[in-house]
Amino acid sequence: MPLPLYLLAMAVFAMGTSEFMLAGLLPGIASDLDVSVGTASVLTSAFAIGMMVGAPLVAALARNWPRRSSLLGFVLAFAATHAVGALTTSFPVLVATRVVAALANAGFIAVALTAAATLAPADKKGRALAVLLSGTTVATVAGVPGGSVLGTVLGWRATFWAVAALCLPAALGILKGIPAGRGKEEATGGPALRAELAPLARPRLIVAMLLGALVNAATFGSFTFLAPVVTGTARLSELWISVVLVLFGAGSFVGVTVAGRLSDRRPGLVVAVGGPLLLVGWPALAVLADKPVALCTLVFVQGALSFALGSTLITRVLYEAAQAPTMAGSYATAALNFGAAAGPAVAATTLSTEFGDLGPLWMSGLLVAVALLIAFPLRTGVAADRSAEVLQ
């Protein structure tokens, strides 16, 4: 894989740290700004909604901009919003900064996904996506737990400042590693926007986006509320939140790495094996969450399965949208973040039920079940080979 792809992954690391870090910071933010944990979870949904809506809009605006200028502008805007977030004492202002940060992140990811697809050979989009997503998985392994520790020791605002600082070397990497000129499709103008929107009428693209959204909703629905499970159900200290997040991140790294080698050639295998295991895993985690060893083990496994299945489905989106070279990344981003917005919002409604802190885990199992019910009748449709580059 080319060096610029890894530089993009470095920027994704900074943004992934921000996107996931709230899982370990919600209790502190809620206490500091005098809101409930459920209300504080709006920060996660606001970020995801901003990315979901912003991805196609920003990608449409930036489709004819030079990639280096676009990527650099987005990452610097992202840093600025975190500086404002670190300074504010108002919850509504903090929500607003998350939306603006999400728009910058959405633009960056949409352009980066498209760039990754063009930097890699035509039959290795899955591997290119795995490299790019490694920035996110490394964020869950190192950035998010590190942010959680920093938030525990110095307060959640310190973590926001740290994310802003992380963006600066990422910006330098983009400036030095991404060519200043226009790519081939940029130089020729690429297809018309109307032509790039046309794939959205294809049922196979819609199905791939829907399945990816459902799996991601399950992932974020539980991930966002892991902290109360660790300190409440499992009765562990706050520092164990970081340990659990590291395990989830380590699992996600394994899942993305394995899926990156299978999603181009054998996506059906990933779905057929990973889907049922993921379905069983969420209820199992809910039942065994009060046992620390089982909790840690299942968190690792669920992280691996969630990201393996999710990244495979998003790779299918890129293949299905191959005729939209500047917009395909935004479709994948929108699908991911529709799930990331809906998951925590739906999971939060279970916190006040008899299930309590375990409600999100049960809801994640239900979301995966819905995804499998949709996918099962279409199981041959996710078994595309790399030469077809479609869901056949």
mmCIF file of C-alpha atoms in Angstrom:
data_model
loop_
_atom_site.group_PDB
_atom_site.id
_atom_site.type_symbol
_atom_site.label_atom_id
_atom_site.label_comp_id
_atom_site.label_asym_id
_atom_site.label_seq_id
_atom_site.Cartn_x
_atom_site.Cartn_y
_atom_site.Cartn_z
ATOM 1 C CA MET A 1 0.000 0.000 0.000
ATOM 2 C CA PRO A 2 1.336 3.503 -0.827
ATOM 3 C CA LEU A 3 2.704 5.813 1.884
ATOM 4 C CA PRO A 4 -0.002 8.524 1.473
ATOM 5 C CA LEU A 5 -2.574 5.956 2.554
ATOM 6 C CA TYR A 6 -0.833 5.553 5.912
ATOM 7 C CA LEU A 7 -0.643 9.325 6.324
ATOM 8 C CA LEU A 8 -4.397 9.477 5.854
ATOM 9 C CA ALA A 9 -4.725 6.753 8.491
ATOM 10 C CA MET A 10 -2.755 8.936 10.913
ATOM 11 C CA ALA A 11 -5.336 11.695 10.530
ATOM 12 C CA VAL A 12 -8.134 9.159 10.932
ATOM 13 C CA PHE A 13 -6.478 8.142 14.208
ATOM 14 C CA ALA A 14 -6.909 11.661 15.607
ATOM 15 C CA MET A 15 -10.510 11.845 14.440
ATOM 16 C CA GLY A 16 -11.313 8.322 15.587
ATOM 17 C CA THR A 17 -10.003 9.165 19.046
ATOM 18 C CA SER A 18 -12.481 12.024 19.209
ATOM 19 C CA GLU A 19 -15.379 10.010 17.841
ATOM 20 C CA PHE A 20 -14.927 7.131 20.294
ATOM 21 C CA MET A 21 -13.490 8.903 23.344
ATOM 22 C CA LEU A 22 -16.862 9.923 24.758
ATOM 23 C CA ALA A 23 -17.452 6.298 25.770
ATOM 24 C CA GLY A 24 -15.037 6.879 28.649
ATOM 25 C CA LEU A 25 -15.824 10.551 29.285
ATOM 26 C CA LEU A 26 -19.631 10.688 29.462
ATOM 27 C CA PRO A 27 -19.861 10.389 33.276
ATOM 28 C CA GLY A 28 -17.353 13.210 33.779
ATOM 29 C CA ILE A 29 -18.978 15.466 31.187
ATOM 30 C CA ALA A 30 -22.428 14.799 32.631
ATOM 31 C CA SER A 31 -21.265 15.680 36.144
ATOM 32 C CA ASP A 32 -19.332 18.786 35.085
ATOM 33 C CA LEU A 33 -22.100 20.244 32.902
ATOM 34 C CA ASP A 34 -24.942 19.129 35.197
ATOM 35 C CA VAL A 35 -26.781 16.810 32.808
ATOM 36 C CA SER A 36 -27.649 13.114 32.984
ATOM 37 C CA VAL A 37 -25.503 10.446 31.346
ATOM 38 C CA GLY A 38 -28.362 9.736 28.952
ATOM 39 C CA THR A 39 -28.491 13.418 27.973
ATOM 40 C CA ALA A 40 -24.724 13.535 27.625
ATOM 41 C CA SER A 41 -24.962 10.672 25.126
ATOM 42 C CA VAL A 42 -26.552 13.221 22.764
ATOM 43 C CA LEU A 43 -22.960 14.302 22.110
ATOM 44 C CA THR A 44 -22.302 10.948 20.441
ATOM 45 C CA SER A 45 -25.482 11.085 18.392
ATOM 46 C CA ALA A 46 -24.904 14.732 17.421
ATOM 47 C CA PHE A 47 -21.461 13.861 16.104
ATOM 48 C CA ALA A 48 -22.795 10.897 14.164
ATOM 49 C CA ILE A 49 -25.724 12.861 12.721
ATOM 50 C CA GLY A 50 -23.336 15.603 11.629
ATOM 51 C CA MET A 51 -21.228 13.021 9.825
ATOM 52 C CA MET A 52 -24.210 11.224 8.332
ATOM 53 C CA VAL A 53 -25.773 14.391 6.891
ATOM 54 C CA GLY A 54 -22.513 16.179 6.240
ATOM 55 C CA ALA A 55 -20.722 13.415 4.363
ATOM 56 C CA PRO A 56 -22.685 13.595 1.100
ATOM 57 C CA LEU A 57 -23.186 17.375 1.297
ATOM 58 C CA VAL A 58 -19.549 18.202 1.993
ATOM 59 C CA ALA A 59 -18.348 15.585 -0.496
ATOM 60 C CA ALA A 60 -20.563 17.155 -3.186
ATOM 61 C CA LEU A 61 -19.127 20.590 -2.430
ATOM 62 C CA ALA A 62 -15.534 19.369 -2.278
ATOM 63 C CA ARG A 63 -15.664 16.899 -5.186
ATOM 64 C CA ASN A 64 -13.761 19.226 -7.522
ATOM 65 C CA TRP A 65 -11.379 20.639 -4.918
ATOM 66 C CA PRO A 66 -7.736 19.479 -4.828
ATOM 67 C CA ARG A 67 -7.551 16.589 -2.374
ATOM 68 C CA ARG A 68 -4.618 17.884 -0.345
ATOM 69 C CA SER A 69 -6.252 21.287 0.225
ATOM 70 C CA SER A 70 -9.536 19.641 1.185
ATOM 71 C CA LEU A 71 -7.983 17.159 3.599
ATOM 72 C CA LEU A 72 -5.769 19.813 5.205
ATOM 73 C CA GLY A 73 -8.661 22.246 5.651
ATOM 74 C CA PHE A 74 -10.881 19.614 7.198
ATOM 75 C CA VAL A 75 -8.306 18.418 9.719
ATOM 76 C CA LEU A 76 -7.441 21.985 10.840
ATOM 77 C CA ALA A 77 -11.133 22.826 11.261
ATOM 78 C CA PHE A 78 -11.500 19.658 13.308
ATOM 79 C CA ALA A 79 -8.686 20.782 15.619
ATOM 80 C CA ALA A 80 -10.256 24.214 16.085
ATOM 81 C CA THR A 81 -13.619 22.801 17.188
ATOM 82 C CA HIS A 82 -11.929 20.733 19.876
ATOM 83 C CA ALA A 83 -10.167 23.784 21.250
ATOM 84 C CA VAL A 84 -13.547 25.527 21.553
ATOM 85 C CA GLY A 85 -15.074 22.407 23.129
ATOM 86 C CA ALA A 86 -12.309 22.286 25.715
ATOM 87 C CA LEU A 87 -13.037 25.886 26.750
ATOM 88 C CA THR A 88 -16.834 25.948 26.900
ATOM 89 C CA THR A 89 -18.919 25.574 30.045
ATOM 90 C CA SER A 90 -22.183 25.267 28.113
ATOM 91 C CA PHE A 91 -23.611 21.883 27.138
ATOM 92 C CA PRO A 92 -25.472 23.289 24.084
ATOM 93 C CA VAL A 93 -22.229 24.893 22.869
ATOM 94 C CA LEU A 94 -20.413 21.596 23.366
ATOM 95 C CA VAL A 95 -23.111 19.863 21.309
ATOM 96 C CA ALA A 96 -22.661 22.503 18.589
ATOM 97 C CA THR A 97 -18.895 21.922 18.505
ATOM 98 C CA ARG A 98 -19.512 18.201 18.044
ATOM 99 C CA VAL A 99 -21.746 18.881 15.056
ATOM 100 C CA VAL A 100 -19.189 21.187 13.432
ATOM 101 C CA ALA A 101 -16.396 18.726 14.188
ATOM 102 C CA ALA A 102 -18.516 16.012 12.617
ATOM 103 C CA LEU A 103 -18.935 18.037 9.433
ATOM 104 C CA ALA A 104 -15.160 18.446 9.202
ATOM 105 C CA ASN A 105 -14.667 14.763 9.965
ATOM 106 C CA ALA A 106 -17.320 13.805 7.415
ATOM 107 C CA GLY A 107 -15.639 15.801 4.699
ATOM 108 C CA PHE A 108 -12.261 14.357 5.555
ATOM 109 C CA ILE A 109 -13.432 10.747 5.680
ATOM 110 C CA ALA A 110 -15.451 11.052 2.482
ATOM 111 C CA VAL A 111 -12.470 12.453 0.573
ATOM 112 C CA ALA A 112 -10.058 10.037 2.262
ATOM 113 C CA LEU A 113 -12.178 6.975 1.443
ATOM 114 C CA THR A 114 -12.351 8.026 -2.188
ATOM 115 C CA ALA A 115 -8.627 8.734 -2.212
ATOM 116 C CA ALA A 116 -7.898 5.343 -0.626
ATOM 117 C CA ALA A 117 -9.934 3.584 -3.309
ATOM 118 C CA THR A 118 -7.952 5.324 -6.051
ATOM 119 C CA LEU A 119 -4.557 4.878 -4.389
ATOM 120 C CA ALA A 120 -4.990 1.096 -4.261
ATOM 121 C CA PRO A 121 -5.297 -1.392 -7.157
ATOM 122 C CA ALA A 122 -8.857 -1.922 -8.380
ATOM 123 C CA ASP A 123 -9.148 -5.378 -6.777
ATOM 124 C CA LYS A 124 -7.738 -4.346 -3.382
ATOM 125 C CA LYS A 125 -10.229 -1.774 -2.165
ATOM 126 C CA GLY A 126 -10.897 -3.877 0.911
ATOM 127 C CA ARG A 127 -7.236 -3.858 1.927
ATOM 128 C CA ALA A 128 -6.975 -0.114 1.278
ATOM 129 C CA LEU A 129 -10.043 0.441 3.428
ATOM 130 C CA ALA A 130 -8.502 -1.743 6.149
ATOM 131 C CA VAL A 131 -5.372 0.436 6.173
ATOM 132 C CA LEU A 132 -7.458 3.593 6.413
ATOM 133 C CA LEU A 133 -9.665 2.127 9.138
ATOM 134 C CA SER A 134 -6.585 1.030 11.046
ATOM 135 C CA GLY A 135 -6.404 4.654 12.155
ATOM 136 C CA THR A 136 -9.777 4.178 13.817
ATOM 137 C CA THR A 137 -8.904 0.845 15.382
ATOM 138 C CA VAL A 138 -5.573 2.140 16.698
ATOM 139 C CA ALA A 139 -7.582 5.015 18.167
ATOM 140 C CA THR A 140 -9.744 2.536 20.064
ATOM 141 C CA VAL A 141 -6.653 0.604 21.195
ATOM 142 C CA ALA A 142 -4.494 3.561 22.246
ATOM 143 C CA GLY A 143 -6.162 6.926 21.723
ATOM 144 C CA VAL A 144 -9.508 6.332 23.409
ATOM 145 C CA PRO A 145 -8.199 4.517 26.519
ATOM 146 C CA GLY A 146 -5.418 7.074 26.755
ATOM 147 C CA GLY A 147 -8.026 9.803 26.580
ATOM 148 C CA SER A 148 -10.064 8.045 29.241
ATOM 149 C CA VAL A 149 -7.059 7.910 31.586
ATOM 150 C CA LEU A 150 -6.254 11.545 30.822
ATOM 151 C CA GLY A 151 -9.882 12.461 31.504
ATOM 152 C CA THR A 152 -9.877 10.549 34.784
ATOM 153 C CA VAL A 153 -6.657 12.191 35.976
ATOM 154 C CA LEU A 154 -6.935 15.710 34.542
ATOM 155 C CA GLY A 155 -10.579 16.010 33.538
ATOM 156 C CA TRP A 156 -12.404 15.547 30.232
ATOM 157 C CA ARG A 157 -11.279 18.937 28.912
ATOM 158 C CA ALA A 158 -7.671 17.742 28.831
ATOM 159 C CA THR A 159 -8.712 15.004 26.433
ATOM 160 C CA PHE A 160 -10.272 17.550 24.071
ATOM 161 C CA TRP A 161 -7.035 19.541 24.104
ATOM 162 C CA ALA A 162 -5.073 16.363 23.389
ATOM 163 C CA VAL A 163 -7.214 15.608 20.318
ATOM 164 C CA ALA A 164 -6.659 19.136 19.022
ATOM 165 C CA ALA A 165 -2.909 18.627 19.446
ATOM 166 C CA LEU A 166 -3.048 15.255 17.649
ATOM 167 C CA CYS A 167 -4.444 16.953 14.566
ATOM 168 C CA LEU A 168 -1.315 19.061 14.044
ATOM 169 C CA PRO A 169 1.145 16.281 13.103
ATOM 170 C CA ALA A 170 -1.628 14.711 11.042
ATOM 171 C CA ALA A 171 -1.978 17.996 9.142
ATOM 172 C CA LEU A 172 1.777 18.107 8.584
ATOM 173 C CA GLY A 173 1.684 14.545 7.281
ATOM 174 C CA ILE A 174 -1.032 15.450 4.786
ATOM 175 C CA LEU A 175 0.885 18.535 3.698
ATOM 176 C CA LYS A 176 4.053 16.527 3.102
ATOM 177 C CA GLY A 177 2.610 13.222 1.894
ATOM 178 C CA ILE A 178 -0.371 14.023 -0.335
ATOM 179 C CA PRO A 179 0.473 15.391 -3.806
ATOM 180 C CA ALA A 180 -0.486 19.015 -4.348
ATOM 181 C CA GLY A 181 -1.730 18.430 -7.897
ATOM 182 C CA ARG A 182 -5.066 17.060 -8.966
ATOM 183 C CA GLY A 183 -5.705 13.378 -9.535
ATOM 184 C CA LYS A 184 -6.760 12.067 -12.902
ATOM 185 C CA GLU A 185 -10.474 12.291 -12.230
ATOM 186 C CA GLU A 186 -10.021 15.706 -10.605
ATOM 187 C CA ALA A 187 -8.156 17.048 -13.614
ATOM 188 C CA THR A 188 -10.831 15.866 -16.043
ATOM 189 C CA GLY A 189 -13.676 16.932 -13.785
ATOM 190 C CA GLY A 190 -14.942 13.371 -13.246
ATOM 191 C CA PRO A 191 -18.521 12.322 -13.882
ATOM 192 C CA ALA A 192 -21.375 14.774 -13.349
ATOM 193 C CA LEU A 193 -22.885 14.917 -9.874
ATOM 194 C CA ARG A 194 -26.184 13.568 -11.203
ATOM 195 C CA ALA A 195 -24.362 10.522 -12.586
ATOM 196 C CA GLU A 196 -22.680 9.967 -9.224
ATOM 197 C CA LEU A 197 -26.016 10.089 -7.438
ATOM 198 C CA ALA A 198 -27.524 7.510 -9.802
ATOM 199 C CA PRO A 199 -26.090 4.446 -7.939
ATOM 200 C CA LEU A 200 -28.280 5.367 -4.955
ATOM 201 C CA ALA A 201 -31.211 3.953 -6.944
ATOM 202 C CA ARG A 202 -29.586 0.509 -6.998
ATOM 203 C CA PRO A 203 -31.204 -1.860 -4.462
ATOM 204 C CA ARG A 204 -27.929 -3.686 -3.834
ATOM 205 C CA LEU A 205 -26.227 -0.444 -2.764
ATOM 206 C CA ILE A 206 -29.125 0.452 -0.474
ATOM 207 C CA VAL A 207 -29.063 -3.019 1.107
ATOM 208 C CA ALA A 208 -25.303 -2.831 1.695
ATOM 209 C CA MET A 209 -25.690 0.603 3.302
ATOM 210 C CA LEU A 210 -28.590 -0.577 5.462
ATOM 211 C CA LEU A 211 -26.739 -3.647 6.718
ATOM 212 C CA GLY A 212 -23.636 -1.591 7.471
ATOM 213 C CA ALA A 213 -25.752 0.941 9.356
ATOM 214 C CA LEU A 214 -27.465 -1.723 11.465
ATOM 215 C CA VAL A 215 -24.217 -3.429 12.444
ATOM 216 C CA ASN A 216 -22.636 -0.078 13.294
ATOM 217 C CA ALA A 217 -25.707 0.899 15.311
ATOM 218 C CA ALA A 218 -25.237 -2.249 17.374
ATOM 219 C CA THR A 219 -21.543 -1.486 17.814
ATOM 220 C CA PHE A 220 -22.002 2.117 18.935
ATOM 221 C CA GLY A 221 -25.121 1.354 20.931
ATOM 222 C CA SER A 222 -23.101 -0.777 23.331
ATOM 223 C CA PHE A 223 -19.693 0.884 23.013
ATOM 224 C CA THR A 224 -21.079 4.273 24.066
ATOM 225 C CA PHE A 225 -22.379 2.854 27.353
ATOM 226 C CA LEU A 226 -19.564 0.476 28.293
ATOM 227 C CA ALA A 227 -18.349 2.757 31.087
ATOM 228 C CA PRO A 228 -21.482 2.321 33.273
ATOM 229 C CA VAL A 229 -21.344 -1.450 32.707
ATOM 230 C CA VAL A 230 -17.723 -1.567 33.891
ATOM 231 C CA THR A 231 -18.205 0.557 36.998
ATOM 232 C CA GLY A 232 -21.791 -0.445 37.759
ATOM 233 C CA THR A 233 -22.580 -4.024 36.757
ATOM 234 C CA ALA A 234 -19.011 -5.355 37.026
ATOM 235 C CA ARG A 235 -18.237 -3.090 40.018
ATOM 236 C CA LEU A 236 -14.751 -2.259 38.819
ATOM 237 C CA SER A 237 -12.880 1.007 39.390
ATOM 238 C CA GLU A 238 -12.919 3.822 36.831
ATOM 239 C CA LEU A 239 -9.417 2.938 35.625
ATOM 240 C CA TRP A 240 -10.817 -0.383 34.380
ATOM 241 C CA ILE A 241 -12.850 1.571 31.841
ATOM 242 C CA SER A 242 -9.603 2.217 29.960
ATOM 243 C CA VAL A 243 -8.658 -1.470 30.148
ATOM 244 C CA VAL A 244 -11.997 -2.532 28.684
ATOM 245 C CA LEU A 245 -11.759 0.084 25.928
ATOM 246 C CA VAL A 246 -8.254 -1.154 25.066
ATOM 247 C CA LEU A 247 -9.586 -4.696 24.763
ATOM 248 C CA PHE A 248 -12.440 -3.563 22.523
ATOM 249 C CA GLY A 249 -9.972 -1.605 20.401
ATOM 250 C CA ALA A 250 -7.536 -4.502 20.188
ATOM 251 C CA GLY A 251 -10.370 -6.725 19.043
ATOM 252 C CA SER A 252 -11.462 -4.182 16.434
ATOM 253 C CA PHE A 253 -7.905 -4.016 15.087
ATOM 254 C CA VAL A 254 -7.826 -7.794 14.716
ATOM 255 C CA GLY A 255 -11.255 -7.774 13.094
ATOM 256 C CA VAL A 256 -10.423 -5.085 10.534
ATOM 257 C CA THR A 257 -7.069 -6.699 9.723
ATOM 258 C CA VAL A 258 -8.603 -10.121 9.078
ATOM 259 C CA ALA A 259 -11.580 -8.700 7.202
ATOM 260 C CA GLY A 260 -9.281 -6.581 5.056
ATOM 261 C CA ARG A 261 -7.868 -9.776 3.548
ATOM 262 C CA LEU A 262 -11.246 -11.448 3.086
ATOM 263 C CA SER A 263 -13.671 -8.672 2.203
ATOM 264 C CA ASP A 264 -12.518 -8.387 -1.428
ATOM 265 C CA ARG A 265 -12.623 -12.100 -2.219
ATOM 266 C CA ARG A 266 -14.926 -13.794 0.289
ATOM 267 C CA PRO A 267 -17.284 -11.279 1.895
ATOM 268 C CA GLY A 268 -19.983 -13.933 2.174
ATOM 269 C CA LEU A 269 -17.769 -15.961 4.505
ATOM 270 C CA VAL A 270 -17.271 -12.992 6.832
ATOM 271 C CA VAL A 271 -21.021 -12.354 6.992
ATOM 272 C CA ALA A 272 -22.003 -16.026 7.299
ATOM 273 C CA VAL A 273 -19.571 -16.711 10.154
ATOM 274 C CA GLY A 274 -19.257 -13.339 11.837
ATOM 275 C CA GLY A 275 -22.942 -12.403 11.785
ATOM 276 C CA PRO A 276 -24.330 -15.255 13.928
ATOM 277 C CA LEU A 277 -21.368 -15.052 16.328
ATOM 278 C CA LEU A 278 -21.938 -11.322 16.756
ATOM 279 C CA LEU A 279 -25.635 -11.973 17.381
ATOM 280 C CA VAL A 280 -24.869 -14.464 20.166
ATOM 281 C CA GLY A 281 -22.110 -12.315 21.644
ATOM 282 C CA TRP A 282 -24.159 -9.272 22.693
ATOM 283 C CA PRO A 283 -26.705 -11.171 24.838
ATOM 284 C CA ALA A 284 -23.863 -13.283 26.247
ATOM 285 C CA LEU A 285 -22.081 -10.096 27.281
ATOM 286 C CA ALA A 286 -25.251 -8.826 28.955
ATOM 287 C CA VAL A 287 -25.659 -12.057 30.931
ATOM 288 C CA LEU A 288 -22.002 -12.320 31.967
ATOM 289 C CA ALA A 289 -21.178 -8.629 32.454
ATOM 290 C CA ASP A 290 -20.951 -9.015 36.224
ATOM 291 C CA LYS A 291 -18.008 -11.405 35.807
ATOM 292 C CA PRO A 292 -14.884 -9.341 35.017
ATOM 293 C CA VAL A 293 -13.023 -12.108 33.146
ATOM 294 C CA ALA A 294 -16.005 -12.902 30.946
ATOM 295 C CA LEU A 295 -16.652 -9.186 30.431
ATOM 296 C CA CYS A 296 -13.112 -8.526 29.217
ATOM 297 C CA THR A 297 -13.046 -11.593 26.984
ATOM 298 C CA LEU A 298 -16.376 -10.887 25.325
ATOM 299 C CA VAL A 299 -15.585 -7.187 24.835
ATOM 300 C CA PHE A 300 -12.496 -8.207 22.843
ATOM 301 C CA VAL A 301 -14.465 -10.732 20.781
ATOM 302 C CA GLN A 302 -17.332 -8.330 20.092
ATOM 303 C CA GLY A 303 -14.901 -5.626 19.022
ATOM 304 C CA ALA A 304 -13.315 -8.023 16.528
ATOM 305 C CA LEU A 305 -16.609 -9.311 15.136
ATOM 306 C CA SER A 306 -18.232 -5.864 14.967
ATOM 307 C CA PHE A 307 -15.430 -4.290 12.976
ATOM 308 C CA ALA A 308 -14.830 -7.325 10.784
ATOM 309 C CA LEU A 309 -18.474 -7.450 9.756
ATOM 310 C CA GLY A 310 -18.908 -3.680 9.579
ATOM 311 C CA SER A 311 -15.819 -3.025 7.456
ATOM 312 C CA THR A 312 -16.755 -5.851 5.083
ATOM 313 C CA LEU A 313 -20.206 -4.377 4.524
ATOM 314 C CA ILE A 314 -18.771 -0.891 3.981
ATOM 315 C CA THR A 315 -16.317 -2.326 1.449
ATOM 316 C CA ARG A 316 -19.369 -3.656 -0.386
ATOM 317 C CA VAL A 317 -20.735 -0.092 -0.441
ATOM 318 C CA LEU A 318 -17.555 1.138 -2.129
ATOM 319 C CA TYR A 319 -17.760 -1.632 -4.729
ATOM 320 C CA GLU A 320 -21.433 -0.959 -5.418
ATOM 321 C CA ALA A 321 -20.761 2.772 -5.764
ATOM 322 C CA ALA A 322 -17.737 2.306 -8.031
ATOM 323 C CA GLN A 323 -19.404 4.495 -10.672
ATOM 324 C CA ALA A 324 -19.356 7.427 -8.238
ATOM 325 C CA PRO A 325 -15.614 7.989 -7.730
ATOM 326 C CA THR A 326 -15.907 11.246 -5.750
ATOM 327 C CA MET A 327 -19.108 10.400 -3.844
ATOM 328 C CA ALA A 328 -18.673 6.714 -2.965
ATOM 329 C CA GLY A 329 -16.794 7.545 0.222
ATOM 330 C CA SER A 330 -19.636 9.781 1.375
ATOM 331 C CA TYR A 331 -22.168 6.981 0.895
ATOM 332 C CA ALA A 332 -20.049 4.675 3.053
ATOM 333 C CA THR A 333 -19.597 7.430 5.654
ATOM 334 C CA ALA A 334 -23.318 8.188 5.721
ATOM 335 C CA ALA A 335 -24.165 4.514 6.241
ATOM 336 C CA LEU A 336 -21.651 4.112 9.052
ATOM 337 C CA ASN A 337 -22.798 7.213 10.847
ATOM 338 C CA PHE A 338 -26.501 6.648 10.430
ATOM 339 C CA GLY A 339 -25.833 3.593 12.552
ATOM 340 C CA ALA A 340 -23.536 5.504 14.895
ATOM 341 C CA ALA A 341 -26.251 8.114 15.451
ATOM 342 C CA ALA A 342 -29.186 5.749 15.787
ATOM 343 C CA GLY A 343 -27.394 3.159 17.938
ATOM 344 C CA PRO A 344 -26.687 5.297 21.032
ATOM 345 C CA ALA A 345 -30.042 7.093 20.713
ATOM 346 C CA VAL A 346 -31.981 3.816 20.667
ATOM 347 C CA ALA A 347 -29.765 2.219 23.318
ATOM 348 C CA ALA A 348 -30.215 5.201 25.651
ATOM 349 C CA THR A 349 -33.959 4.502 25.818
ATOM 350 C CA THR A 350 -33.230 1.168 27.498
ATOM 351 C CA LEU A 351 -31.295 2.701 30.401
ATOM 352 C CA SER A 352 -34.490 3.665 32.222
ATOM 353 C CA THR A 353 -36.040 0.222 31.782
ATOM 354 C CA GLU A 354 -35.655 -2.847 33.996
ATOM 355 C CA PHE A 355 -32.538 -3.757 32.007
ATOM 356 C CA GLY A 356 -30.667 -0.691 33.298
ATOM 357 C CA ASP A 357 -27.016 -0.431 32.265
ATOM 358 C CA LEU A 358 -27.310 -3.739 30.391
ATOM 359 C CA GLY A 359 -30.116 -2.492 28.167
ATOM 360 C CA PRO A 360 -27.772 -1.283 25.387
ATOM 361 C CA LEU A 361 -26.209 -4.749 25.146
ATOM 362 C CA TRP A 362 -29.585 -6.388 24.628
ATOM 363 C CA MET A 363 -30.539 -3.712 22.101
ATOM 364 C CA SER A 364 -27.324 -4.379 20.153
ATOM 365 C CA GLY A 365 -28.268 -8.027 19.910
ATOM 366 C CA LEU A 366 -31.681 -7.037 18.549
ATOM 367 C CA LEU A 367 -30.127 -4.742 15.917
ATOM 368 C CA VAL A 368 -27.786 -7.493 14.702
ATOM 369 C CA ALA A 369 -30.742 -9.877 14.548
ATOM 370 C CA VAL A 370 -32.598 -7.439 12.291
ATOM 371 C CA ALA A 371 -29.530 -7.149 10.057
ATOM 372 C CA LEU A 372 -29.263 -10.929 9.735
ATOM 373 C CA LEU A 373 -32.968 -11.262 8.975
ATOM 374 C CA ILE A 374 -32.480 -8.829 6.098
ATOM 375 C CA ALA A 375 -29.242 -10.415 4.932
ATOM 376 C CA PHE A 376 -30.291 -14.063 5.088
ATOM 377 C CA PRO A 377 -32.670 -14.029 2.111
ATOM 378 C CA LEU A 378 -29.977 -12.126 0.204
ATOM 379 C CA ARG A 379 -27.035 -14.235 1.390
ATOM 380 C CA THR A 380 -25.859 -14.867 -2.189
ATOM 381 C CA GLY A 381 -25.920 -11.129 -2.677
ATOM 382 C CA VAL A 382 -23.038 -10.535 -0.289
ATOM 383 C CA ALA A 383 -20.825 -13.191 -1.875
ATOM 384 C CA ALA A 384 -19.434 -10.947 -4.595
ATOM 385 C CA ASP A 385 -16.101 -11.815 -6.118
ATOM 386 C CA ARG A 386 -13.455 -9.187 -6.662
ATOM 387 C CA SER A 387 -13.753 -9.175 -10.448
ATOM 388 C CA ALA A 388 -17.430 -8.290 -10.383
ATOM 389 C CA GLU A 389 -16.992 -5.610 -7.741
ATOM 390 C CA VAL A 390 -20.660 -5.833 -6.923
ATOM 391 C CA LEU A 391 -22.997 -7.672 -4.603
ATOM 392 C CA GLN A 392 -24.015 -10.592 -6.697
#
